[in-house]
Coordinates of C-alpha atoms in Angstrom, one line a residue:
M1 CA 40.9 -152.7 -129.8
A2 CA 44.3 -151.9 -130.4
F3 CA 46.4 -149.2 -127.9
P4 CA 47.9 -147.0 -130.8
R5 CA 45.8 -144.5 -133.0
G6 CA 46.9 -142.1 -134.6
G7 CA 50.6 -140.5 -134.2
L8 CA 53.0 -142.2 -136.4
R9 CA 54.3 -145.1 -135.1
R10 CA 56.8 -147.7 -136.0
R11 CA 56.3 -150.9 -134.4
P12 CA 52.9 -152.7 -133.8
A13 CA 51.6 -152.5 -129.8
P14 CA 49.3 -155.5 -128.4
A15 CA 45.7 -155.1 -128.0
L16 CA 44.6 -153.7 -124.6
G17 CA 40.7 -155.1 -124.9
P18 CA 37.6 -154.1 -126.8
N19 CA 36.3 -151.2 -123.4
F20 CA 39.7 -148.7 -123.5
A21 CA 38.4 -146.6 -125.8
E22 CA 34.9 -146.5 -123.1
T23 CA 37.2 -147.0 -120.4
F24 CA 39.8 -143.8 -121.2
A25 CA 37.3 -141.2 -122.2
A26 CA 35.2 -142.1 -118.8
L27 CA 38.3 -141.2 -116.8
P28 CA 37.7 -137.7 -114.3
V29 CA 41.8 -136.8 -114.6
A30 CA 43.3 -135.6 -118.0
V31 CA 45.2 -137.8 -119.5
L32 CA 47.3 -137.9 -122.4
V33 CA 49.2 -141.1 -124.0
I34 CA 52.4 -140.9 -125.5
D35 CA 53.5 -142.9 -129.0
P36 CA 57.1 -144.2 -128.9
D37 CA 57.8 -141.7 -131.6
G38 CA 56.5 -138.2 -128.6
R39 CA 54.1 -137.5 -130.5
I40 CA 50.3 -137.7 -129.2
A41 CA 48.1 -140.8 -129.5
H42 CA 45.2 -140.3 -127.5
A43 CA 43.3 -137.8 -125.0
N44 CA 40.9 -137.9 -123.5
A45 CA 37.5 -135.3 -122.5
A46 CA 39.0 -133.7 -119.2
C47 CA 42.3 -133.9 -120.9
E48 CA 40.6 -131.1 -123.7
A49 CA 38.8 -129.4 -121.2
M50 CA 42.1 -128.3 -119.1
L51 CA 44.3 -127.8 -121.8
N52 CA 41.4 -126.6 -124.0
H53 CA 42.5 -128.4 -126.9
A54 CA 40.6 -131.0 -129.3
E55 CA 42.0 -134.6 -129.1
T56 CA 41.2 -134.5 -133.6
T57 CA 43.9 -132.2 -133.4
M58 CA 46.2 -133.3 -130.2
I59 CA 46.5 -136.6 -131.9
G60 CA 50.0 -136.8 -134.2
Q61 CA 51.1 -133.8 -132.8
P62 CA 54.3 -133.5 -130.8
Y63 CA 54.0 -134.3 -127.7
D64 CA 55.6 -130.3 -126.5
A65 CA 53.6 -128.8 -129.5
V66 CA 50.6 -129.4 -127.7
L67 CA 52.2 -128.4 -123.6
S68 CA 55.9 -127.4 -122.2
P69 CA 56.5 -130.4 -120.1
P70 CA 57.8 -128.4 -116.2
D71 CA 61.4 -128.4 -115.0
G72 CA 64.0 -131.0 -114.8
Y73 CA 62.0 -132.9 -117.7
V74 CA 64.1 -132.8 -120.2
E75 CA 67.0 -134.3 -117.3
R76 CA 63.9 -137.4 -116.5
R77 CA 66.3 -140.6 -116.8
D78 CA 65.0 -143.0 -119.6
G79 CA 63.1 -145.9 -118.7
H80 CA 61.7 -144.5 -115.5
G81 CA 58.5 -142.5 -114.7
F82 CA 59.0 -139.3 -113.6
A83 CA 56.6 -136.8 -111.8
A84 CA 56.4 -133.1 -111.1
F85 CA 53.9 -132.2 -108.3
D86 CA 52.5 -128.6 -107.5
T87 CA 54.3 -127.5 -110.7
E88 CA 53.4 -125.0 -113.4
I89 CA 52.7 -125.9 -117.3
E90 CA 51.6 -124.3 -120.1
A91 CA 49.4 -125.3 -122.8
V92 CA 49.6 -123.5 -126.5
R93 CA 46.0 -122.8 -126.8
G94 CA 45.6 -122.2 -122.9
P95 CA 46.9 -120.0 -119.5
R96 CA 50.0 -121.4 -117.3
I97 CA 47.8 -123.8 -115.2
R98 CA 49.5 -125.3 -111.9
V99 CA 49.3 -129.6 -111.7
D100 CA 51.0 -132.5 -110.6
F101 CA 52.3 -133.9 -114.0
V102 CA 53.2 -137.8 -114.0
E103 CA 54.1 -140.0 -116.4
S104 CA 54.4 -143.6 -116.5
H105 CA 55.3 -146.2 -118.6
V106 CA 53.1 -149.2 -120.0
A107 CA 53.6 -152.0 -119.5
D108 CA 54.3 -154.6 -122.5
H109 CA 53.7 -151.2 -124.7
P110 CA 57.5 -150.4 -125.1
G111 CA 58.0 -146.7 -125.8
W112 CA 54.4 -145.7 -124.7
R113 CA 53.7 -143.3 -122.3
I114 CA 51.5 -142.2 -119.9
V115 CA 50.8 -138.5 -118.8
T116 CA 48.6 -137.8 -115.9
L117 CA 48.1 -134.1 -115.1
H118 CA 46.0 -133.4 -111.3
H119 CA 44.7 -129.6 -110.5
A120 CA 46.8 -129.0 -107.5
P121 CA 44.6 -127.6 -105.8
Q122 CA 42.5 -131.0 -105.6
S123 CA 45.7 -133.5 -104.7
R124 CA 46.5 -133.4 -101.0
R125 CA 50.2 -131.6 -100.7
V126 CA 52.2 -130.6 -97.2
A127 CA 53.4 -126.8 -98.0
Q128 CA 56.8 -126.6 -96.6
G129 CA 57.1 -125.1 -93.1
A130 CA 59.0 -121.8 -94.7
D131 CA 55.6 -121.1 -96.6
R132 CA 53.3 -121.2 -93.4
T133 CA 51.3 -118.2 -93.3
A134 CA 51.2 -115.7 -91.0
G135 CA 48.0 -116.2 -89.4
A136 CA 48.6 -120.0 -89.8
R137 CA 51.8 -119.8 -87.5
A138 CA 49.6 -117.6 -84.8
A139 CA 46.9 -119.9 -84.5
V140 CA 49.1 -122.8 -83.9
G141 CA 50.4 -120.8 -81.3
A142 CA 47.4 -120.1 -79.6
A143 CA 46.2 -123.7 -79.9
A144 CA 49.4 -124.8 -78.2
M145 CA 48.7 -121.5 -74.8
L146 CA 45.2 -122.7 -74.9
A147 CA 46.3 -126.8 -74.2
H148 CA 48.4 -125.6 -72.0
E149 CA 45.9 -123.6 -69.5
I150 CA 43.5 -125.9 -69.9
K151 CA 45.1 -128.7 -68.4
N152 CA 45.8 -126.8 -65.4
P153 CA 42.3 -126.7 -64.2
L154 CA 41.5 -129.8 -65.7
S155 CA 44.9 -130.9 -63.0
G156 CA 42.5 -129.9 -59.4
I157 CA 38.9 -130.6 -61.1
R158 CA 40.8 -134.2 -61.1
G159 CA 42.0 -133.7 -57.9
A160 CA 39.1 -132.6 -56.1
A161 CA 37.2 -135.8 -57.7
Q162 CA 39.6 -138.5 -56.7
L163 CA 39.4 -136.4 -52.9
L164 CA 35.0 -137.1 -52.7
A165 CA 36.4 -140.5 -53.9
S166 CA 38.0 -141.3 -51.0
A167 CA 35.9 -138.9 -48.6
G168 CA 33.1 -141.6 -49.1
E169 CA 30.9 -139.5 -51.5
D170 CA 29.3 -141.4 -54.9
R171 CA 32.5 -143.0 -56.7
E172 CA 29.9 -143.8 -59.4
L173 CA 29.7 -140.0 -60.0
T174 CA 33.2 -139.8 -58.7
G175 CA 34.1 -141.8 -61.3
L176 CA 32.9 -140.9 -64.5
I177 CA 34.4 -137.1 -63.8
T178 CA 37.8 -138.7 -63.6
T179 CA 37.4 -140.3 -66.5
E180 CA 36.1 -137.4 -68.8
V181 CA 38.8 -135.6 -67.6
D182 CA 40.9 -138.4 -68.1
R183 CA 39.9 -138.2 -72.0
I184 CA 39.6 -134.5 -72.0
A185 CA 43.6 -134.3 -71.1
A186 CA 44.7 -137.2 -73.7
L187 CA 43.1 -134.5 -76.2
I188 CA 44.4 -132.1 -75.6
D189 CA 47.8 -134.0 -75.2
R190 CA 47.6 -135.2 -79.3
M191 CA 46.2 -131.7 -79.9
Q192 CA 49.8 -130.7 -78.2
D193 CA 51.7 -132.8 -80.6
F194 CA 50.3 -131.1 -83.5
T195 CA 51.6 -128.0 -82.2
D196 CA 54.7 -128.6 -81.5
T197 CA 57.3 -126.9 -83.4
R198 CA 60.8 -128.0 -82.2
P199 CA 62.6 -129.1 -85.6
L200 CA 62.7 -132.5 -86.0
K201 CA 66.5 -134.7 -85.8
L202 CA 66.6 -136.1 -88.9
E203 CA 69.0 -139.2 -90.3
P204 CA 70.0 -141.6 -92.6
T205 CA 67.4 -144.9 -92.2
N206 CA 66.4 -147.7 -92.9
V207 CA 63.0 -148.0 -92.9
Y208 CA 62.2 -151.6 -93.1
P209 CA 63.2 -152.3 -89.6
L210 CA 60.9 -149.9 -88.3
L211 CA 57.8 -150.7 -91.0
D212 CA 58.1 -154.3 -89.6
H213 CA 57.8 -153.0 -86.1
A214 CA 54.5 -150.8 -86.7
R215 CA 53.0 -153.7 -88.8
R216 CA 53.6 -156.5 -85.2
V217 CA 52.1 -153.8 -83.0
A218 CA 49.2 -153.2 -85.0
L219 CA 48.4 -156.8 -86.0
A220 CA 48.8 -157.8 -82.2
G221 CA 46.3 -154.2 -81.2
F222 CA 43.8 -152.9 -83.4
A223 CA 44.7 -154.6 -86.5
R224 CA 44.1 -158.1 -84.7
G225 CA 42.5 -160.3 -87.7
M226 CA 43.5 -158.5 -90.4
V227 CA 46.1 -159.1 -93.3
I228 CA 48.6 -156.6 -93.7
E229 CA 50.7 -157.5 -96.9
E230 CA 54.1 -155.9 -97.8
R231 CA 55.1 -155.0 -101.1
F232 CA 58.4 -154.1 -100.8
D233 CA 61.0 -152.9 -102.9
P234 CA 64.0 -154.9 -101.9
S235 CA 66.7 -152.2 -103.2
L236 CA 65.5 -149.4 -101.2
P237 CA 68.3 -146.8 -100.2
P238 CA 68.5 -145.1 -96.5
V239 CA 65.6 -142.3 -96.0
L240 CA 66.4 -139.2 -94.5
I241 CA 63.8 -139.0 -91.7
D242 CA 63.1 -138.5 -88.3
P243 CA 62.7 -142.3 -86.7
H244 CA 60.4 -141.4 -83.7
A245 CA 58.4 -138.9 -86.5
F246 CA 58.2 -142.1 -89.0
Q247 CA 57.2 -144.5 -86.6
Q248 CA 54.0 -142.4 -85.0
V249 CA 53.7 -141.4 -88.7
M250 CA 52.9 -145.4 -89.8
M251 CA 51.2 -146.4 -86.8
N252 CA 48.4 -143.4 -87.5
L253 CA 48.1 -144.8 -90.6
L254 CA 47.7 -148.0 -90.3
K255 CA 45.3 -146.9 -87.6
N256 CA 43.6 -145.4 -89.6
A257 CA 43.1 -147.6 -92.2
A258 CA 42.1 -150.1 -89.6
E259 CA 39.4 -148.4 -88.1
A260 CA 37.8 -147.6 -91.5
L261 CA 37.4 -151.5 -92.5
A262 CA 35.6 -152.1 -89.0
G263 CA 33.2 -154.6 -90.0
L264 CA 34.4 -155.4 -93.5
A265 CA 34.3 -159.5 -94.7
Q266 CA 38.0 -159.6 -96.0
P267 CA 39.7 -156.2 -94.8
R268 CA 43.1 -156.3 -96.3
I269 CA 46.2 -153.6 -96.0
V270 CA 48.8 -153.1 -98.1
L271 CA 52.3 -151.9 -97.2
A272 CA 54.0 -151.0 -99.9
T273 CA 57.3 -149.0 -101.1
A274 CA 58.6 -147.9 -103.7
Y275 CA 62.0 -145.7 -105.3
R276 CA 60.0 -143.5 -107.8
H277 CA 62.5 -141.7 -110.2
G278 CA 62.1 -137.6 -111.1
V279 CA 59.4 -137.5 -108.5
S280 CA 60.3 -133.6 -107.2
V281 CA 57.9 -131.0 -105.2
S282 CA 58.1 -127.1 -105.4
T283 CA 59.8 -125.5 -102.8
G284 CA 58.9 -121.9 -103.1
S285 CA 58.8 -119.2 -106.4
G286 CA 62.5 -119.1 -107.3
R287 CA 64.2 -121.8 -105.5
P288 CA 65.0 -125.6 -106.9
R289 CA 62.6 -128.3 -106.9
L290 CA 63.5 -131.1 -104.0
P291 CA 63.8 -134.4 -105.1
L292 CA 61.6 -136.6 -102.9
P293 CA 62.3 -140.3 -104.5
I294 CA 61.5 -142.5 -101.8
E295 CA 57.9 -143.5 -102.0
I296 CA 55.6 -145.7 -98.9
L297 CA 52.4 -146.5 -99.6
V298 CA 49.5 -147.5 -96.7
M299 CA 46.7 -148.7 -98.7
D300 CA 43.7 -150.7 -97.6
N301 CA 40.2 -152.0 -99.0
G302 CA 37.7 -149.7 -97.2
P303 CA 35.1 -147.9 -98.3
G304 CA 37.5 -144.4 -98.2
A305 CA 36.3 -141.2 -97.0
P306 CA 33.2 -139.2 -97.8
E307 CA 33.1 -137.1 -100.7
D308 CA 32.5 -134.3 -98.9
I309 CA 35.4 -133.8 -96.9
A310 CA 37.6 -135.4 -99.1
E311 CA 39.5 -132.5 -99.8
H312 CA 39.5 -131.7 -96.1
L313 CA 41.3 -135.1 -94.6
F314 CA 44.8 -133.2 -93.3
E315 CA 42.7 -130.5 -91.8
P316 CA 42.2 -130.3 -87.7
F317 CA 38.9 -131.4 -86.2
V318 CA 37.6 -133.2 -89.7
S319 CA 37.1 -136.5 -90.1
G320 CA 34.8 -139.5 -91.4
K321 CA 34.2 -141.2 -88.2
P322 CA 31.2 -140.4 -85.5
E323 CA 33.6 -141.0 -82.9
G324 CA 37.1 -139.4 -84.2
K325 CA 38.8 -136.4 -83.5
G326 CA 40.2 -135.0 -86.8
L327 CA 43.9 -134.8 -85.5
G328 CA 45.7 -138.0 -86.5
L329 CA 45.6 -136.8 -90.2
P330 CA 46.7 -133.7 -89.2
L331 CA 49.5 -134.8 -87.1
V332 CA 50.7 -136.9 -89.5
E333 CA 50.7 -134.3 -92.1
K334 CA 52.8 -132.2 -89.6
L335 CA 55.3 -134.8 -89.0
V336 CA 55.4 -136.0 -92.9
R337 CA 56.2 -132.1 -93.7
D338 CA 58.8 -131.5 -91.4
M339 CA 60.9 -134.5 -92.6
G340 CA 60.9 -132.1 -95.5
G341 CA 58.3 -134.9 -97.9
I342 CA 54.7 -134.4 -98.8
V343 CA 51.6 -136.9 -98.5
Q344 CA 48.3 -137.5 -100.0
Y345 CA 45.3 -139.6 -100.5
A346 CA 43.8 -140.9 -103.2
R347 CA 41.2 -143.5 -104.3
E348 CA 42.8 -146.1 -106.9
R349 CA 41.3 -148.9 -109.2
P350 CA 41.6 -151.9 -110.0
P351 CA 41.2 -153.0 -107.8
E352 CA 39.5 -149.8 -105.6
M353 CA 41.5 -149.6 -102.4
T354 CA 42.1 -146.6 -100.1
V355 CA 45.6 -144.9 -100.7
F356 CA 48.0 -142.7 -98.2
R357 CA 50.8 -141.8 -100.9
I358 CA 54.2 -140.7 -98.8
L359 CA 56.8 -138.9 -100.5
L360 CA 59.9 -138.3 -98.7
P361 CA 64.2 -137.2 -99.6
R362 CA 66.6 -139.9 -100.0
A363 CA 69.4 -139.8 -97.4
R364 CA 73.0 -138.3 -99.4
A365 CA 76.4 -139.5 -98.8

């Protein structure tokens, strides 16, 4: 089936294959296809529902006659994609809606573009620190105080167990006490990482040595025997990050991927980077959007998170693993947020992969 249908095209487009229509219609995400003249050529069922507009009446219409694009769209660079997260658009036949708006060019079809619209509440984004509620701040403070207070009696219990062991008491029992105390203390240490509100030291950084270090550490330890593939953009500019925090984020995501691949016949992890022109995120009402063009991806060919918790992965104590504590991904989200970025979880295909996408600001001269 030929790609263009409807609209006023001035150039032929190569065929996309006989199953295009069925695949396109079944996509659960709202998608618009725009022809080289800026007119709508396709709209799937999810898009019809979101915009309250039938595909038959959208086809051939100028793009901006059906919906208003987000702020900054007009200034986008020719030949590059555009993305705006957590932004408002207005459908001509519907209300204003808050979405993640992503436009990309179609390979081998010059001038053709695909626009995807995700309901903003369904995307995993990080709110900026200034937008936290007073309740959230109070919860973080309470957790930090609780962690500190619990560690004091734990130290006493551990010391008492060691004294009993030195006095010849049951070494197996005292060893069990010591081990369990150490386990609880380690969990509290992770909670304290999560509740640490000290500002990070952001500086212009070349991420590639950090990515290489994280990859080598993973292959020498928890990802031993797995393949970690690199797909790097060699022209990536310096990124504005805290190197230590970034390293911790990468180690957490790589470990998460390795654990998801346990028992898989051909486990594969992919580290990728890209520069995304036009990607930005809202920093609050009345404030300018923040450009986040640096994209870091950690992907794996594992089964992904269970559907019932996929929307809650970045919440504390939510985990899809029986032995999981549910603190690794919330810490990732916190550190990325503190560096001015966002992190998202998605399942993408083909091939089917679990994707953690980090978007960060570039360093300015």
